[in-house]
Amino acid sequence: MEGLKLSDAELMIYIHPSKSRNVFKAICRELSALLFQYNETFDGVLLAYDATVKSKQAKILAGLHPYFGVRVNTRLLLFDPKPNSLVEGEIVKVSPESIHCIVLGFSAAVVTDVDIREEFKYKVRDGEGCFVSRSHKRHALKVGTMLRLQVQSFDEEVMHIAGSLLPENTGCAKWLEKHSEEASSHMDRDNKRRKIA
């Protein structure tokens, strides 16, 4: 999935003197407070981190609250989907006007009917709404399906993705993978036939 990136960073974390007994725990608490929020410094949403203290020396800051700064080497997993990148999420709601899904368990994504390609038609099967491809009847988008969609925009404040299903490489992720494997195996067979001939 696009939009995920690993980043190495050297950070200065400021800790209150009352937390000096267990500095590493205080560092983890400070970093954990940044999880699942968009951070301009990191240019993305922090999903996970791995921190190691670089030095045992700390810099004491002068002022009313004498915090001390600790240098920390971190490895960060960030989520920052750019426009036209592909992301995957589980469909949670399907209606004639839109498809709603959850990406990575925390970010909401919606695809409106104007961004769903003509190939898909809304139908009701077994009392549930779904979009079914007119050319491939097994290519269906229903609740519980992993949907691959193209990002149009990402609102960092509310963690909301506006998506599109207009490109051909979007739709049910499982069906797309199976279809691409079948296409590559057909190409391999055709190449072998040409070599034999």
PDB file of C-alpha atoms in Angstrom:
ATOM      1  CA  MET A   1       0.000   0.000   0.000  1.00  0.00           C
ATOM      2  CA  GLU A   2       1.248   3.435  -0.884  1.00  0.00           C
ATOM      3  CA  GLY A   3       1.230   6.244   1.662  1.00  0.00           C
ATOM      4  CA  LEU A   4       3.265   4.368   4.286  1.00  0.00           C
ATOM      5  CA  LYS A   5       6.885   5.359   4.847  1.00  0.00           C
ATOM      6  CA  LEU A   6       9.698   4.658   7.298  1.00  0.00           C
ATOM      7  CA  SER A   7      11.675   7.626   8.528  1.00  0.00           C
ATOM      8  CA  ASP A   8      14.756   7.894  10.735  1.00  0.00           C
ATOM      9  CA  ALA A   9      14.882  10.971  12.949  1.00  0.00           C
ATOM     10  CA  GLU A  10      16.997  12.405  15.725  1.00  0.00           C
ATOM     11  CA  LEU A  11      14.709  14.106  18.221  1.00  0.00           C
ATOM     12  CA  MET A  12      15.187  16.198  21.342  1.00  0.00           C
ATOM     13  CA  ILE A  13      12.547  15.177  23.885  1.00  0.00           C
ATOM     14  CA  TYR A  14      11.927  17.438  26.870  1.00  0.00           C
ATOM     15  CA  ILE A  15      11.144  15.713  30.147  1.00  0.00           C
ATOM     16  CA  HIS A  16       9.989  17.104  33.483  1.00  0.00           C
ATOM     17  CA  PRO A  17      12.427  16.455  36.391  1.00  0.00           C
ATOM     18  CA  SER A  18       9.740  14.459  38.212  1.00  0.00           C
ATOM     19  CA  LYS A  19      10.050  11.815  35.454  1.00  0.00           C
ATOM     20  CA  SER A  20      13.845  11.513  35.763  1.00  0.00           C
ATOM     21  CA  ARG A  21      13.736   8.159  37.590  1.00  0.00           C
ATOM     22  CA  ASN A  22      12.657   6.336  34.426  1.00  0.00           C
ATOM     23  CA  VAL A  23      13.717   8.456  31.462  1.00  0.00           C
ATOM     24  CA  PHE A  24      12.975   5.840  28.793  1.00  0.00           C
ATOM     25  CA  LYS A  25       9.398   5.421  30.068  1.00  0.00           C
ATOM     26  CA  ALA A  26       8.964   9.213  29.959  1.00  0.00           C
ATOM     27  CA  ILE A  27      10.309   9.285  26.370  1.00  0.00           C
ATOM     28  CA  CYS A  28       7.859   6.559  25.324  1.00  0.00           C
ATOM     29  CA  ARG A  29       5.008   8.456  26.968  1.00  0.00           C
ATOM     30  CA  GLU A  30       5.889  11.641  25.055  1.00  0.00           C
ATOM     31  CA  LEU A  31       6.128   9.786  21.730  1.00  0.00           C
ATOM     32  CA  SER A  32       2.916   7.828  22.425  1.00  0.00           C
ATOM     33  CA  ALA A  33       1.068  11.131  22.826  1.00  0.00           C
ATOM     34  CA  LEU A  34       1.841  11.802  19.142  1.00  0.00           C
ATOM     35  CA  LEU A  35       0.378   8.527  17.830  1.00  0.00           C
ATOM     36  CA  PHE A  36      -2.494   8.646  15.294  1.00  0.00           C
ATOM     37  CA  GLN A  37      -2.286  12.399  14.881  1.00  0.00           C
ATOM     38  CA  TYR A  38      -1.000  14.332  11.895  1.00  0.00           C
ATOM     39  CA  ASN A  39       2.308  15.991  12.747  1.00  0.00           C
ATOM     40  CA  GLU A  40       3.730  18.686  10.462  1.00  0.00           C
ATOM     41  CA  THR A  41       7.263  18.029  11.743  1.00  0.00           C
ATOM     42  CA  PHE A  42       7.073  14.392  10.601  1.00  0.00           C
ATOM     43  CA  ASP A  43       4.922  15.249   7.541  1.00  0.00           C
ATOM     44  CA  GLY A  44       2.496  12.443   8.274  1.00  0.00           C
ATOM     45  CA  VAL A  45       0.440  10.534  10.834  1.00  0.00           C
ATOM     46  CA  LEU A  46       2.657   8.684  13.328  1.00  0.00           C
ATOM     47  CA  LEU A  47       1.586   5.008  13.428  1.00  0.00           C
ATOM     48  CA  ALA A  48       4.522   3.416  15.287  1.00  0.00           C
ATOM     49  CA  TYR A  49       7.969   4.264  16.600  1.00  0.00           C
ATOM     50  CA  ASP A  50      11.163   2.616  17.828  1.00  0.00           C
ATOM     51  CA  ALA A  51      13.312   4.811  20.064  1.00  0.00           C
ATOM     52  CA  THR A  52      16.844   4.499  21.449  1.00  0.00           C
ATOM     53  CA  VAL A  53      18.491   7.027  23.740  1.00  0.00           C
ATOM     54  CA  LYS A  54      21.533   8.455  21.960  1.00  0.00           C
ATOM     55  CA  SER A  55      23.382   9.844  24.959  1.00  0.00           C
ATOM     56  CA  LYS A  56      23.177   9.589  28.743  1.00  0.00           C
ATOM     57  CA  GLN A  57      23.800  13.328  29.022  1.00  0.00           C
ATOM     58  CA  ALA A  58      20.860  15.711  29.146  1.00  0.00           C
ATOM     59  CA  LYS A  59      20.615  19.429  28.540  1.00  0.00           C
ATOM     60  CA  ILE A  60      18.865  21.323  31.352  1.00  0.00           C
ATOM     61  CA  LEU A  61      16.658  24.183  30.212  1.00  0.00           C
ATOM     62  CA  ALA A  62      16.560  27.365  32.278  1.00  0.00           C
ATOM     63  CA  GLY A  63      13.203  28.845  33.245  1.00  0.00           C
ATOM     64  CA  LEU A  64      10.289  28.410  35.566  1.00  0.00           C
ATOM     65  CA  HIS A  65      10.044  24.678  34.835  1.00  0.00           C
ATOM     66  CA  PRO A  66      13.543  23.190  34.604  1.00  0.00           C
ATOM     67  CA  TYR A  67      12.868  20.542  31.954  1.00  0.00           C
ATOM     68  CA  PHE A  68      15.785  18.581  30.576  1.00  0.00           C
ATOM     69  CA  GLY A  69      16.262  17.554  26.967  1.00  0.00           C
ATOM     70  CA  VAL A  70      17.313  14.050  25.909  1.00  0.00           C
ATOM     71  CA  ARG A  71      18.554  13.225  22.392  1.00  0.00           C
ATOM     72  CA  VAL A  72      16.744  10.201  20.979  1.00  0.00           C
ATOM     73  CA  ASN A  73      17.261   8.275  17.740  1.00  0.00           C
ATOM     74  CA  THR A  74      13.911   7.100  16.399  1.00  0.00           C
ATOM     75  CA  ARG A  75      12.564   5.054  13.551  1.00  0.00           C
ATOM     76  CA  LEU A  76       9.070   6.199  12.650  1.00  0.00           C
ATOM     77  CA  LEU A  77       6.309   4.571  10.626  1.00  0.00           C
ATOM     78  CA  LEU A  78       4.294   7.371   9.030  1.00  0.00           C
ATOM     79  CA  PHE A  79       1.087   7.466   6.996  1.00  0.00           C
ATOM     80  CA  ASP A  80       0.772  10.296   4.493  1.00  0.00           C
ATOM     81  CA  PRO A  81      -1.287   9.392   1.425  1.00  0.00           C
ATOM     82  CA  LYS A  82      -0.570  11.761  -1.456  1.00  0.00           C
ATOM     83  CA  PRO A  83      -3.062  12.453  -4.259  1.00  0.00           C
ATOM     84  CA  ASN A  84      -3.126   9.688  -6.923  1.00  0.00           C
ATOM     85  CA  SER A  85      -1.573   7.112  -4.552  1.00  0.00           C
ATOM     86  CA  LEU A  86      -3.355   3.803  -3.906  1.00  0.00           C
ATOM     87  CA  VAL A  87      -4.575   2.762  -0.450  1.00  0.00           C
ATOM     88  CA  GLU A  88      -6.648  -0.160   0.783  1.00  0.00           C
ATOM     89  CA  GLY A  89      -9.433  -0.235   3.349  1.00  0.00           C
ATOM     90  CA  GLU A  90     -12.281  -2.432   4.505  1.00  0.00           C
ATOM     91  CA  ILE A  91     -15.736  -1.443   3.265  1.00  0.00           C
ATOM     92  CA  VAL A  92     -18.109  -0.686   6.165  1.00  0.00           C
ATOM     93  CA  LYS A  93     -21.080   0.822   4.305  1.00  0.00           C
ATOM     94  CA  VAL A  94     -22.425   0.716   0.742  1.00  0.00           C
ATOM     95  CA  SER A  95     -25.241   2.915  -0.534  1.00  0.00           C
ATOM     96  CA  PRO A  96     -26.332   3.909  -4.073  1.00  0.00           C
ATOM     97  CA  GLU A  97     -24.547   7.263  -3.610  1.00  0.00           C
ATOM     98  CA  SER A  98     -21.290   6.195  -1.907  1.00  0.00           C
ATOM     99  CA  ILE A  99     -18.927   3.561  -0.563  1.00  0.00           C
ATOM    100  CA  HIS A 100     -17.438   4.082   2.925  1.00  0.00           C
ATOM    101  CA  CYS A 101     -14.375   2.243   4.212  1.00  0.00           C
ATOM    102  CA  ILE A 102     -11.791   2.307   7.020  1.00  0.00           C
ATOM    103  CA  VAL A 103      -8.099   2.508   6.065  1.00  0.00           C
ATOM    104  CA  LEU A 104      -5.564   1.036   8.534  1.00  0.00           C
ATOM    105  CA  GLY A 105      -8.237   0.890  11.228  1.00  0.00           C
ATOM    106  CA  PHE A 106      -8.312   4.634  11.952  1.00  0.00           C
ATOM    107  CA  SER A 107      -8.818   6.722   8.808  1.00  0.00           C
ATOM    108  CA  ALA A 108     -12.229   7.035   7.155  1.00  0.00           C
ATOM    109  CA  ALA A 109     -12.455   7.019   3.357  1.00  0.00           C
ATOM    110  CA  VAL A 110     -15.394   7.698   1.088  1.00  0.00           C
ATOM    111  CA  VAL A 111     -15.932   7.237  -2.642  1.00  0.00           C
ATOM    112  CA  THR A 112     -18.959   9.099  -4.011  1.00  0.00           C
ATOM    113  CA  ASP A 113     -21.033   7.925  -6.989  1.00  0.00           C
ATOM    114  CA  VAL A 114     -19.391  10.451  -9.361  1.00  0.00           C
ATOM    115  CA  ASP A 115     -16.007   8.813  -8.588  1.00  0.00           C
ATOM    116  CA  ILE A 116     -17.197   5.233  -9.220  1.00  0.00           C
ATOM    117  CA  ARG A 117     -16.543   4.125 -12.800  1.00  0.00           C
ATOM    118  CA  GLU A 118     -19.457   3.238 -15.073  1.00  0.00           C
ATOM    119  CA  GLU A 119     -18.480  -0.441 -15.019  1.00  0.00           C
ATOM    120  CA  PHE A 120     -19.956  -0.826 -11.497  1.00  0.00           C
ATOM    121  CA  LYS A 121     -23.714  -0.959 -10.994  1.00  0.00           C
ATOM    122  CA  TYR A 122     -25.475  -0.768  -7.637  1.00  0.00           C
ATOM    123  CA  LYS A 123     -27.538  -3.890  -6.776  1.00  0.00           C
ATOM    124  CA  VAL A 124     -29.188  -5.360  -3.697  1.00  0.00           C
ATOM    125  CA  ARG A 125     -28.123  -8.955  -2.993  1.00  0.00           C
ATOM    126  CA  ASP A 126     -29.415 -10.902   0.019  1.00  0.00           C
ATOM    127  CA  GLY A 127     -30.806  -7.695   1.493  1.00  0.00           C
ATOM    128  CA  GLU A 128     -27.458  -5.861   1.323  1.00  0.00           C
ATOM    129  CA  GLY A 129     -26.363  -3.240  -1.165  1.00  0.00           C
ATOM    130  CA  CYS A 130     -23.266  -3.781  -3.303  1.00  0.00           C
ATOM    131  CA  PHE A 131     -21.628  -2.576  -6.496  1.00  0.00           C
ATOM    132  CA  VAL A 132     -21.086  -5.288  -9.108  1.00  0.00           C
ATOM    133  CA  SER A 133     -18.979  -5.053 -12.241  1.00  0.00           C
ATOM    134  CA  ARG A 134     -20.955  -5.392 -15.473  1.00  0.00           C
ATOM    135  CA  SER A 135     -18.050  -7.078 -17.275  1.00  0.00           C
ATOM    136  CA  HIS A 136     -16.865  -9.376 -14.422  1.00  0.00           C
ATOM    137  CA  LYS A 137     -19.760 -10.594 -12.258  1.00  0.00           C
ATOM    138  CA  ARG A 138     -17.390 -11.864  -9.511  1.00  0.00           C
ATOM    139  CA  HIS A 139     -15.885  -8.393  -9.075  1.00  0.00           C
ATOM    140  CA  ALA A 140     -18.227  -7.125  -6.331  1.00  0.00           C
ATOM    141  CA  LEU A 141     -17.821  -4.371  -3.752  1.00  0.00           C
ATOM    142  CA  LYS A 142     -19.785  -5.131  -0.571  1.00  0.00           C
ATOM    143  CA  VAL A 143     -19.446  -4.720   3.197  1.00  0.00           C
ATOM    144  CA  GLY A 144     -16.334  -6.553   4.424  1.00  0.00           C
ATOM    145  CA  THR A 145     -14.485  -6.356   1.086  1.00  0.00           C
ATOM    146  CA  MET A 146     -10.953  -4.925   1.014  1.00  0.00           C
ATOM    147  CA  LEU A 147     -11.209  -1.985  -1.382  1.00  0.00           C
ATOM    148  CA  ARG A 148      -8.248  -0.544  -3.294  1.00  0.00           C
ATOM    149  CA  LEU A 149      -8.925   3.104  -4.085  1.00  0.00           C
ATOM    150  CA  GLN A 150      -7.039   6.080  -5.466  1.00  0.00           C
ATOM    151  CA  VAL A 151      -6.570   9.020  -3.090  1.00  0.00           C
ATOM    152  CA  GLN A 152      -7.965  12.331  -4.305  1.00  0.00           C
ATOM    153  CA  SER A 153      -7.371  14.254  -1.078  1.00  0.00           C
ATOM    154  CA  PHE A 154      -6.474  13.668   2.570  1.00  0.00           C
ATOM    155  CA  ASP A 155      -7.798  15.908   5.344  1.00  0.00           C
ATOM    156  CA  GLU A 156      -5.153  15.765   8.108  1.00  0.00           C
ATOM    157  CA  GLU A 157      -7.399  17.302  10.786  1.00  0.00           C
ATOM    158  CA  VAL A 158     -10.109  14.649  10.732  1.00  0.00           C
ATOM    159  CA  MET A 159      -8.069  11.846   9.056  1.00  0.00           C
ATOM    160  CA  HIS A 160     -10.518  11.625   6.150  1.00  0.00           C
ATOM    161  CA  ILE A 161      -9.682  10.393   2.645  1.00  0.00           C
ATOM    162  CA  ALA A 162     -11.694  11.312  -0.436  1.00  0.00           C
ATOM    163  CA  GLY A 163     -11.168   8.496  -2.921  1.00  0.00           C
ATOM    164  CA  SER A 164     -11.847   7.450  -6.473  1.00  0.00           C
ATOM    165  CA  LEU A 165     -12.591   4.196  -8.304  1.00  0.00           C
ATOM    166  CA  LEU A 166     -12.196   5.676 -11.797  1.00  0.00           C
ATOM    167  CA  PRO A 167      -8.777   4.078 -12.613  1.00  0.00           C
ATOM    168  CA  GLU A 168      -8.797   0.464 -13.841  1.00  0.00           C
ATOM    169  CA  ASN A 169      -6.388  -0.665 -11.074  1.00  0.00           C
ATOM    170  CA  THR A 170      -8.957   0.088  -8.323  1.00  0.00           C
ATOM    171  CA  GLY A 171     -11.744  -2.074  -6.896  1.00  0.00           C
ATOM    172  CA  CYS A 172     -11.789  -5.271  -4.822  1.00  0.00           C
ATOM    173  CA  ALA A 173      -8.143  -5.856  -3.832  1.00  0.00           C
ATOM    174  CA  LYS A 174      -8.504  -9.667  -3.777  1.00  0.00           C
ATOM    175  CA  TRP A 175     -10.117  -9.776  -7.218  1.00  0.00           C
ATOM    176  CA  LEU A 176      -7.496  -7.400  -8.667  1.00  0.00           C
ATOM    177  CA  GLU A 177      -4.623  -9.558  -7.365  1.00  0.00           C
ATOM    178  CA  LYS A 178      -6.177 -12.763  -8.686  1.00  0.00           C
ATOM    179  CA  HIS A 179      -6.944 -11.138 -12.044  1.00  0.00           C
ATOM    180  CA  SER A 180      -3.369  -9.803 -12.411  1.00  0.00           C
ATOM    181  CA  GLU A 181      -1.939 -13.271 -11.569  1.00  0.00           C
ATOM    182  CA  GLU A 182      -4.166 -14.878 -14.214  1.00  0.00           C
ATOM    183  CA  ALA A 183      -3.117 -12.273 -16.787  1.00  0.00           C
ATOM    184  CA  SER A 184       0.588 -12.830 -16.061  1.00  0.00           C
ATOM    185  CA  SER A 185       0.196 -16.651 -16.278  1.00  0.00           C
ATOM    186  CA  HIS A 186      -1.559 -16.273 -19.678  1.00  0.00           C
ATOM    187  CA  MET A 187       1.328 -14.090 -20.879  1.00  0.00           C
ATOM    188  CA  ASP A 188       3.859 -16.698 -19.672  1.00  0.00           C
ATOM    189  CA  ARG A 189       2.011 -19.463 -21.570  1.00  0.00           C
ATOM    190  CA  ASP A 190       1.847 -17.326 -24.719  1.00  0.00           C
ATOM    191  CA  ASN A 191       5.590 -16.604 -24.510  1.00  0.00           C
ATOM    192  CA  LYS A 192       6.365 -20.340 -24.112  1.00  0.00           C
ATOM    193  CA  ARG A 193       4.177 -21.176 -27.156  1.00  0.00           C
ATOM    194  CA  ARG A 194       6.012 -18.567 -29.235  1.00  0.00           C
ATOM    195  CA  LYS A 195       9.409 -20.006 -28.197  1.00  0.00           C
ATOM    196  CA  ILE A 196       8.310 -23.552 -29.098  1.00  0.00           C
ATOM    197  CA  ALA A 197       6.926 -22.440 -32.483  1.00  0.00           C
TER     198      ALA A 197
END
